[in-house]
Tab-separated table of C-alpha atoms and ligand atoms in Angstrom:
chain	number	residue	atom	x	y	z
O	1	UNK	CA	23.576	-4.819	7.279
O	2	UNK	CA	20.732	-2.610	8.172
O	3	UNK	CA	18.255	-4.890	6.905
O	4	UNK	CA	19.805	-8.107	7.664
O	5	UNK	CA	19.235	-6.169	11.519
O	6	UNK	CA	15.764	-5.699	11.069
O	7	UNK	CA	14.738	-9.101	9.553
O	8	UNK	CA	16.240	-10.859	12.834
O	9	UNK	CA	14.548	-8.471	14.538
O	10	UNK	CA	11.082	-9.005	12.983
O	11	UNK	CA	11.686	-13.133	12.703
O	12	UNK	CA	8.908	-14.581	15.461
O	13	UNK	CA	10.407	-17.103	16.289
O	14	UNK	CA	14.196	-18.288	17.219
O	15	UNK	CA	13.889	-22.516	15.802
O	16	UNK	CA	12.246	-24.388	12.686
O	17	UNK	CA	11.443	-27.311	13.744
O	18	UNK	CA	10.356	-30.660	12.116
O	19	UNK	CA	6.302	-31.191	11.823
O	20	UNK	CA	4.079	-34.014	10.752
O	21	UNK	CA	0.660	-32.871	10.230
O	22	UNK	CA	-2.621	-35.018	9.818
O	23	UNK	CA	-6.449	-34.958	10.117
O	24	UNK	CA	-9.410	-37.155	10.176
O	25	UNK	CA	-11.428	-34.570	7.374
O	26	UNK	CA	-9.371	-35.592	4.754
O	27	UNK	CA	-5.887	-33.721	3.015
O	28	UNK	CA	-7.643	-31.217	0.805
O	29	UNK	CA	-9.842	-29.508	4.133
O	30	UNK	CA	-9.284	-25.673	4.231
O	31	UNK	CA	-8.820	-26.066	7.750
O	32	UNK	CA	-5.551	-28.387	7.641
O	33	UNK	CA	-4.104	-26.703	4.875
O	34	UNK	CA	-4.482	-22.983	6.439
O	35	UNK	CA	-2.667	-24.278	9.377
O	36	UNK	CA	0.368	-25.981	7.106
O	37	UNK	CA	0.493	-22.473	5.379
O	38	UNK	CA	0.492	-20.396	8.966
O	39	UNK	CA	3.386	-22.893	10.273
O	40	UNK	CA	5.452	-23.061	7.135
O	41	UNK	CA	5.172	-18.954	6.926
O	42	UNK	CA	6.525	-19.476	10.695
O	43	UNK	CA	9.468	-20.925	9.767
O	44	UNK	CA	8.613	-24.412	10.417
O	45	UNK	CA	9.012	-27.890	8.171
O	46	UNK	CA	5.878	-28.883	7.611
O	47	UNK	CA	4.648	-31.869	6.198
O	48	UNK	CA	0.801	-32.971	5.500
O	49	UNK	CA	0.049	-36.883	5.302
O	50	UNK	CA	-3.960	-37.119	5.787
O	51	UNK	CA	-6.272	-39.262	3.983
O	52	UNK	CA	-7.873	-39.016	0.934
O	53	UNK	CA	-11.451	-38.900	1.571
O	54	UNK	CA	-13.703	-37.514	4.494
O	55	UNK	CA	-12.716	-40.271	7.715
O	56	UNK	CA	-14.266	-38.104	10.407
O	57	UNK	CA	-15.228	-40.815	13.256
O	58	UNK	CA	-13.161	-43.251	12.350
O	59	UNK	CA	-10.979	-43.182	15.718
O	60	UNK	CA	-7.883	-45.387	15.619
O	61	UNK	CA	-8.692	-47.835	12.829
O	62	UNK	CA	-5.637	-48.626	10.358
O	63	UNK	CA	-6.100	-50.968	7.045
O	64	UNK	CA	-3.568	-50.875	4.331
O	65	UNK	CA	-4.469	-47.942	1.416
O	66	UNK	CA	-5.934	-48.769	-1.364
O	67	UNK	CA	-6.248	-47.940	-4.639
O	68	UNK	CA	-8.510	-44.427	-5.365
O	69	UNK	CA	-12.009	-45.164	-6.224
O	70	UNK	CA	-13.389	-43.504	-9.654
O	71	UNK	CA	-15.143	-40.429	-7.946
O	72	UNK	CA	-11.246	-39.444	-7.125
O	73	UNK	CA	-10.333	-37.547	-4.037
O	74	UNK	CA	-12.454	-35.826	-1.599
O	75	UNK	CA	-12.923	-32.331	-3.762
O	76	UNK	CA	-11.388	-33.386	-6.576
O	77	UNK	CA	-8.260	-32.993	-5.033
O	78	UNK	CA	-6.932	-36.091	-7.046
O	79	UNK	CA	-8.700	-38.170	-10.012
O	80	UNK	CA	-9.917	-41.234	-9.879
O	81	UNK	CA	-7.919	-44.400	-9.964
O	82	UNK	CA	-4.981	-42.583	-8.377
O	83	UNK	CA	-2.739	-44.886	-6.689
O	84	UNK	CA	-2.785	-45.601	-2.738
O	85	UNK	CA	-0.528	-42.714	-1.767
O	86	UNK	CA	0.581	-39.686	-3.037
O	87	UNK	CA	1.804	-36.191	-3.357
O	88	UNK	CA	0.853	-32.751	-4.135
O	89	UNK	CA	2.402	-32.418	-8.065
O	90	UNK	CA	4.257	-29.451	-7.660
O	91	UNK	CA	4.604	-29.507	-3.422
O	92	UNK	CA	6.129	-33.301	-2.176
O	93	UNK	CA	4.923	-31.803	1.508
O	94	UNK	CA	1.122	-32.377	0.597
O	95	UNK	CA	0.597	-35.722	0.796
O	96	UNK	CA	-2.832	-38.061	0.610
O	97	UNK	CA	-2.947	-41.338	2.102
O	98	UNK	CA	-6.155	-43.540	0.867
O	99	UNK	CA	-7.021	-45.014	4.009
O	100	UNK	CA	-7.885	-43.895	7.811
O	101	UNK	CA	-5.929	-41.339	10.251
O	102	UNK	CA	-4.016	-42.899	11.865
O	103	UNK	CA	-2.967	-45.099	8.500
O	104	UNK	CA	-2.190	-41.823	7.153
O	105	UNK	CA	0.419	-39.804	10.185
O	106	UNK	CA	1.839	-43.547	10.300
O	107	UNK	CA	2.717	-43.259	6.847
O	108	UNK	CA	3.543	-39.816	7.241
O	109	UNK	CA	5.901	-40.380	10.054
O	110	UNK	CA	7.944	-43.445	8.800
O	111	UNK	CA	7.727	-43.319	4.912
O	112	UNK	CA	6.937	-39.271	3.630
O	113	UNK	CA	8.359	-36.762	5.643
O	114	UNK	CA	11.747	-38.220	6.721
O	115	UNK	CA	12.757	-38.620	3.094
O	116	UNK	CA	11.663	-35.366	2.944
O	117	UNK	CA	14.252	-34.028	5.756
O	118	UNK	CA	17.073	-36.599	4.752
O	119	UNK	CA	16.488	-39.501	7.029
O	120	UNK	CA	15.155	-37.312	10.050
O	121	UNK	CA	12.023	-37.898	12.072
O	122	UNK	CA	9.319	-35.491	13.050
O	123	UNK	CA	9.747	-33.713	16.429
O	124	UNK	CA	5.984	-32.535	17.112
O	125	UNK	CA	2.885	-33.860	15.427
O	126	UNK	CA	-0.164	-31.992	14.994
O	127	UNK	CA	-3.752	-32.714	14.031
O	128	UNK	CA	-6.744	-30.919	12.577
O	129	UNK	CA	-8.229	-28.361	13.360
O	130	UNK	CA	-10.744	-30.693	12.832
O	131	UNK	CA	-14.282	-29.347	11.592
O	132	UNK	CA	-16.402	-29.526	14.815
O	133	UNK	CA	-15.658	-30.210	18.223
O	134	UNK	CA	-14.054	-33.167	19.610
O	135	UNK	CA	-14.765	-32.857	23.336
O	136	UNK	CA	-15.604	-35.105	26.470
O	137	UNK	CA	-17.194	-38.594	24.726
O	138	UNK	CA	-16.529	-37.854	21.384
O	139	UNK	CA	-12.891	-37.729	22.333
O	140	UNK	CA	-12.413	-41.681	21.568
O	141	UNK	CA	-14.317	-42.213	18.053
O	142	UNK	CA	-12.333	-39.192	16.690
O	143	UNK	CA	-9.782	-39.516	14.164
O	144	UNK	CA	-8.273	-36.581	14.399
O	145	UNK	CA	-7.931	-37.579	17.972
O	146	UNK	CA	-6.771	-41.011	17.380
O	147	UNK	CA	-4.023	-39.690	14.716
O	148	UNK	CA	-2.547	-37.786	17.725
O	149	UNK	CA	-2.657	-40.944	19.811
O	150	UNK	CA	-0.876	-42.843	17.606
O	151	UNK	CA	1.760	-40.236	17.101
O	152	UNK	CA	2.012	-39.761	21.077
O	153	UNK	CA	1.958	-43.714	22.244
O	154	UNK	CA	3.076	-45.379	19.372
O	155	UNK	CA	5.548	-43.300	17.672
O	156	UNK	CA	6.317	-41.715	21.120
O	157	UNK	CA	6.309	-38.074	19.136
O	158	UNK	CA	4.619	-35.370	20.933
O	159	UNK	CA	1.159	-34.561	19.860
O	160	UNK	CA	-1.414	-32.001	19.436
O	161	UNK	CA	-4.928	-32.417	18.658
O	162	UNK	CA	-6.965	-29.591	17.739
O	163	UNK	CA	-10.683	-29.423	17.207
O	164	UNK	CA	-12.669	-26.337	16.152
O	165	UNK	CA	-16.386	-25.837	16.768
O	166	UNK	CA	-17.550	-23.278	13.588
O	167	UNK	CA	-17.678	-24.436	10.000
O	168	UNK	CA	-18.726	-26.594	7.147
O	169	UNK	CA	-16.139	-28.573	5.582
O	170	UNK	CA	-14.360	-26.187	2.814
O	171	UNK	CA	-12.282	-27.471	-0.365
O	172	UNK	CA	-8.686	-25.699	-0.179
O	173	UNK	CA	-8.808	-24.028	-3.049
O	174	UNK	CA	-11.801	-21.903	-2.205
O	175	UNK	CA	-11.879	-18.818	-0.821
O	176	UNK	CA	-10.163	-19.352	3.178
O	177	UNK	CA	-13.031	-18.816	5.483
O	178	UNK	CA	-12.405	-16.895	8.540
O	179	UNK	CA	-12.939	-19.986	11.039
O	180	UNK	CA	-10.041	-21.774	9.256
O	181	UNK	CA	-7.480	-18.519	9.752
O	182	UNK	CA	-8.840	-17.688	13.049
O	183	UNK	CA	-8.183	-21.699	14.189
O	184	UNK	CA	-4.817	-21.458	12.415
O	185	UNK	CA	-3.740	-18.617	14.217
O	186	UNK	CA	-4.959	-20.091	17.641
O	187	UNK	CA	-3.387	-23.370	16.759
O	188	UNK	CA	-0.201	-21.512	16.148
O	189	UNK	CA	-0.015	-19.404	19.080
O	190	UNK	CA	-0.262	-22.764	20.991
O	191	UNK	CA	2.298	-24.370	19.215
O	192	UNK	CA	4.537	-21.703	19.717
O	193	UNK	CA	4.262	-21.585	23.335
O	194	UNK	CA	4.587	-25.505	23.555
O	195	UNK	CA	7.888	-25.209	21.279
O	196	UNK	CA	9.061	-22.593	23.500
O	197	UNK	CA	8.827	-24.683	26.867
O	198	UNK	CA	11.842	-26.859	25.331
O	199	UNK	CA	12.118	-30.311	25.108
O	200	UNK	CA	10.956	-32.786	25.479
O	201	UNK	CA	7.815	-30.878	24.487
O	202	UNK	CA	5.534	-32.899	26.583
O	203	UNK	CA	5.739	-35.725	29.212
O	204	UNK	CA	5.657	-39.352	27.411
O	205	UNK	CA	2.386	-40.921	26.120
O	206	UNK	CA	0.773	-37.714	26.436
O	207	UNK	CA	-1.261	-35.348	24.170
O	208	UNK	CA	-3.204	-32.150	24.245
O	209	UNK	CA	-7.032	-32.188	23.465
O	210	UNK	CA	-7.215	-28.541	22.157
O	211	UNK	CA	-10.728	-27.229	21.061
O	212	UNK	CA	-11.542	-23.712	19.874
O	213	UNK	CA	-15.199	-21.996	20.602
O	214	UNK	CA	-17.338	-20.651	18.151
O	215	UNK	CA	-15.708	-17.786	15.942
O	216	UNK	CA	-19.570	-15.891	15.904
O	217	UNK	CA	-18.679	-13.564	18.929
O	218	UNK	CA	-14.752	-13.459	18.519
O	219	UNK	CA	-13.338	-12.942	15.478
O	220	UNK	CA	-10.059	-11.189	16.755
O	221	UNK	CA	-7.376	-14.152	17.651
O	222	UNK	CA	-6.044	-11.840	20.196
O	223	UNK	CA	-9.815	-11.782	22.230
O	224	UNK	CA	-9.700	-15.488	23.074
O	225	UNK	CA	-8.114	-17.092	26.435
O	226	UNK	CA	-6.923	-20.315	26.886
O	227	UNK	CA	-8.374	-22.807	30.048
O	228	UNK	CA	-7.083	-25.676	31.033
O	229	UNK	CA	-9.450	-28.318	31.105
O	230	UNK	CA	-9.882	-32.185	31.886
O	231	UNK	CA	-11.954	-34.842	29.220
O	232	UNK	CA	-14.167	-36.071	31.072
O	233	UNK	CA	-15.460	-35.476	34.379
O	234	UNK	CA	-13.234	-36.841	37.734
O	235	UNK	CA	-15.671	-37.895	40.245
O	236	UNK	CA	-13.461	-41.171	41.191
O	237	UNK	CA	-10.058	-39.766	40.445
O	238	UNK	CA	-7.490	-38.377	42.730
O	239	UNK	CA	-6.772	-34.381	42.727
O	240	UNK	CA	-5.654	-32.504	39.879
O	241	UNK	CA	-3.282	-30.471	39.985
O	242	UNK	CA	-3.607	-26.891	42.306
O	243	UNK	CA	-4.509	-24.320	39.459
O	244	UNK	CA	-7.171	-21.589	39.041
O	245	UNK	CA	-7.869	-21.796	43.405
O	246	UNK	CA	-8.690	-25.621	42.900
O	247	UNK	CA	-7.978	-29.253	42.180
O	248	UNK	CA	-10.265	-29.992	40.044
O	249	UNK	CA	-10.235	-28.670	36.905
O	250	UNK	CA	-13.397	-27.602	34.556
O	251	UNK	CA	-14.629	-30.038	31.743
O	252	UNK	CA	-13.989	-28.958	28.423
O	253	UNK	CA	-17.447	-29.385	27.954
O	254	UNK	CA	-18.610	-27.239	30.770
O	255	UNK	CA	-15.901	-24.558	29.035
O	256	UNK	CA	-16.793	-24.912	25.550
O	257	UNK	CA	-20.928	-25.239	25.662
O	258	UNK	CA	-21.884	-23.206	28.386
O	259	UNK	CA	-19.670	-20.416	28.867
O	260	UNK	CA	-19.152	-20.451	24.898
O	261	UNK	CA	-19.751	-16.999	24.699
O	262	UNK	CA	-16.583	-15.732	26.842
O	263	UNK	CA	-14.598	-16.874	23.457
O	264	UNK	CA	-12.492	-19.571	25.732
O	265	UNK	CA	-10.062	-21.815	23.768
O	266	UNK	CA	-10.089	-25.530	25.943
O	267	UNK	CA	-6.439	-27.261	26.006
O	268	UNK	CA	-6.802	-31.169	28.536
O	269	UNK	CA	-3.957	-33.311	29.215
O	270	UNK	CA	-4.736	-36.118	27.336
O	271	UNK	CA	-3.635	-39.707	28.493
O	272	UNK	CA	-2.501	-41.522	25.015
O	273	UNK	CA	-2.982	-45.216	26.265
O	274	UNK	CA	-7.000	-44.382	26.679
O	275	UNK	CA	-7.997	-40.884	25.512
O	276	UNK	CA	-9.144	-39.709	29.114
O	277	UNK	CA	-7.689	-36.984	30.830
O	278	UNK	CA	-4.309	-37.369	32.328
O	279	UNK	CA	-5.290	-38.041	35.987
O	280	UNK	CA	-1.581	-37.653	37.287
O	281	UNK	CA	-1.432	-33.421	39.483
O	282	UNK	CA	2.150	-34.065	38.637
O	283	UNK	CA	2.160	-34.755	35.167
O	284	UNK	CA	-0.884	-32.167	34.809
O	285	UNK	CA	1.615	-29.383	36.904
O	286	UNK	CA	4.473	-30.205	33.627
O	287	UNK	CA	2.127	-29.231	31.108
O	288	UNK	CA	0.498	-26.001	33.520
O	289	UNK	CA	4.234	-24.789	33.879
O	290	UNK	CA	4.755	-25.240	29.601
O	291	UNK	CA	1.974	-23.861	28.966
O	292	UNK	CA	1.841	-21.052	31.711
O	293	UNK	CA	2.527	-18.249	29.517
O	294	UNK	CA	-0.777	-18.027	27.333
O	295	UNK	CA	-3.245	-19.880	29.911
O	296	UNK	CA	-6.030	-17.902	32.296
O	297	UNK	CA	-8.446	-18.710	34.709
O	298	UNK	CA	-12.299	-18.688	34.092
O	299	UNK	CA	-13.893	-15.420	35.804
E	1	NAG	C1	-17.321	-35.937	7.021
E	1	NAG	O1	-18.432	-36.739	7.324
E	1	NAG	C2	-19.124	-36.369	8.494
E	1	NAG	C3	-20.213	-37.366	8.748
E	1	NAG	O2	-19.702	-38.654	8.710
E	1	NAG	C4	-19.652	-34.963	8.335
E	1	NAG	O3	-20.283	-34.565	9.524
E	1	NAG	C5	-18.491	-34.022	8.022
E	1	NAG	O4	-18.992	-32.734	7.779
E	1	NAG	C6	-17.724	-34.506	6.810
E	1	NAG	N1	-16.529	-33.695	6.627
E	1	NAG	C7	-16.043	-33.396	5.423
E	1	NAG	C8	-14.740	-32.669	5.406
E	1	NAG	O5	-16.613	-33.666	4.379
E	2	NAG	C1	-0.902	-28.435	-5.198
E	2	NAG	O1	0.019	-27.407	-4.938
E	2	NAG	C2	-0.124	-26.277	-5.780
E	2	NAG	C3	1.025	-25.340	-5.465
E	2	NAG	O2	1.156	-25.098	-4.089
E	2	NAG	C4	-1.490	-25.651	-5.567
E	2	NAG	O3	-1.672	-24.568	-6.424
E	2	NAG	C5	-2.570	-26.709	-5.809
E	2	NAG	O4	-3.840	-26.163	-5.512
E	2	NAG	C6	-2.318	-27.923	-4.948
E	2	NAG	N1	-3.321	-28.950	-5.184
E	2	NAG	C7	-3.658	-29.811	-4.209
E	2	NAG	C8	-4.718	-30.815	-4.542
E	2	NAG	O5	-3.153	-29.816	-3.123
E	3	NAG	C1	-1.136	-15.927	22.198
E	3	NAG	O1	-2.143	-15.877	23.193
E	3	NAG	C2	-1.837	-15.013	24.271
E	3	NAG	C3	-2.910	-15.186	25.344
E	3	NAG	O2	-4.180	-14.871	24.848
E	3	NAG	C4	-1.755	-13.586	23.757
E	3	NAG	O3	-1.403	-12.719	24.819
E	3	NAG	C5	-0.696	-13.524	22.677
E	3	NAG	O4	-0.685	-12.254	22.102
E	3	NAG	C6	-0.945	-14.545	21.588
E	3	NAG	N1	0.187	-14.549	20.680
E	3	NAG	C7	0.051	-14.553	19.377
E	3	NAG	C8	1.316	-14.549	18.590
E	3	NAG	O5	-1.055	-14.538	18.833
């Protein structure tokens, strides 16, 4: 009884819920798969459906998979003349999809995961961390990005897409760099808080465009604050929402590159039917109040 006591006590969170995961760096990336490890140890169902190969830039393009070509999967993660999808051998949650992004979370979301949770669709989808940023006018030829897009607008699931600005693309089954568990830890604490605003987790055909500073002058998770930032730049748009002491919020850019050294994690509304910043104060004043427990103001 004792025990039982203490493990409720020590459990972080009160509700598992049902995640599709994707990138645009392929299935086998250290980042993607420390992040499925950090939300499965959390409790949550999550399942993996990224491509095969390397597809960074590939924004929202879809084309049917094909067969594997003879060099195999990115880091010999699969050999060569593997068919067009497929699974982890011993873990039906890792899944590789030959083909682009969004191909892959499509496949993810309709075929893989719900016969993996008996008919039942994802409830949040998340993306990346993708190695290297994905902020202001890269936002559109992204495909981690465009993986969340489709997720938001088509499949009307609420997305995450999260982008992080150390590291060299790392084969899972090397040693974890510190970038990948920092980012997974990040990644977490913001899915946590999202998960804990309630449903529906965020307002229809929109996304968050999450991107995490360098790791080189914070390495503790715990150091880093969270801003909340537009795309791109609103010289011809109306007011954003009243936050910080103004209505206009900073640039993820401005955030990210020049006060990179305050160790400031960037989170924009994203609008899913164009991949600019959600110009609506309303909408913008949902996702403040969801997100209000972890967010700060710049200095
Ligand atoms: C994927 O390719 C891009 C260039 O197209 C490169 O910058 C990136 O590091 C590569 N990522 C991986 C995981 O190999
Ligand atoms: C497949 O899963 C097993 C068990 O989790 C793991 O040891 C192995 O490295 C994985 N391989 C790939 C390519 O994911
Ligand atoms: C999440 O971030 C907030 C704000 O920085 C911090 O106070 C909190 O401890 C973090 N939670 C976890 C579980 O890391």
């Amino acid at each position: 009884m004792y025990s039982l006591l203490l493990l409720a006590a020590a459990a972080p969170f009160a509700q598992a819920v049902r995640i599709i995961q994707s990138n645009d760096d392929g299935w086998a990336e250290a980042n993607v798969r420390t992040f499925f490890n950090a939300l499965n140890a959390a409790g949550h169902e999550a399942v993996l459906s990224a491509p095969a190969e390397n597809q960074s830039g590939t924004g929202s393009s879809d084309a049917t998979p094909t067969t594997v070509g003879s060099d195999g999967c990115q880091f010999d993660s699969c050999p060569g003349g593997s068919p067009p999808t497929g699974a982890n051998a011993t873990d039906p949650r890792l899944n590789y999809v030959n083909s682009f992004p969004v191909t892959s979370i499509k496949n993810g979301i309709s075929v893989t995961a719900p016969k993996l949770w008996n008919g039942a669709a994802p409830e949040l989808a998340l993306t990346g961390p993708n190695v290297g940023s994905n902020i202001g006018i890269q936002v559109p030829f992204s495909g981690t990005v465009g993986a969340a897009v489709y997720a938001a607008e088509t499949a009307q699931i609420p997305a995450i897409a999260f982008s992080g600005q150390t590291g060299d693309p790392t084969a899972w089954n090397a040693e974890t760099p510190l970038h990948s568990q920092i980012y997974a830890d990040l990644a977490l604490n913001v899915t946590t808080t999202i998960i804990n605003s309630g449903k529906p987790y965020l307002p229809p055909n929109t996304f968050l465009n999450v991107n995490f500073p360098s790791v080189s002058q914070c390495s503790d998770p715990s150091q880093f604050k969270y801003i909340f930032t537009r795309i791109n730049l609103g010289l011809f748009s109306a007011a954003d929402a009243d936050w910080c002491g103004s209505t206009r919020l900073p640039t993820e850019s401005s955030v990210i590159l020049f006060k990179g050294s305050g160790c400031y994690v960037t989170i924009s509304p994203g609008d899913a039917t164009d991949k600019t910043t959600v110009n609506d104060a309303a909408v913008q004043t949902q996702i403040i109040n969801k997100l209000k427990p972890i967010l700060s103001c710049l200095p």
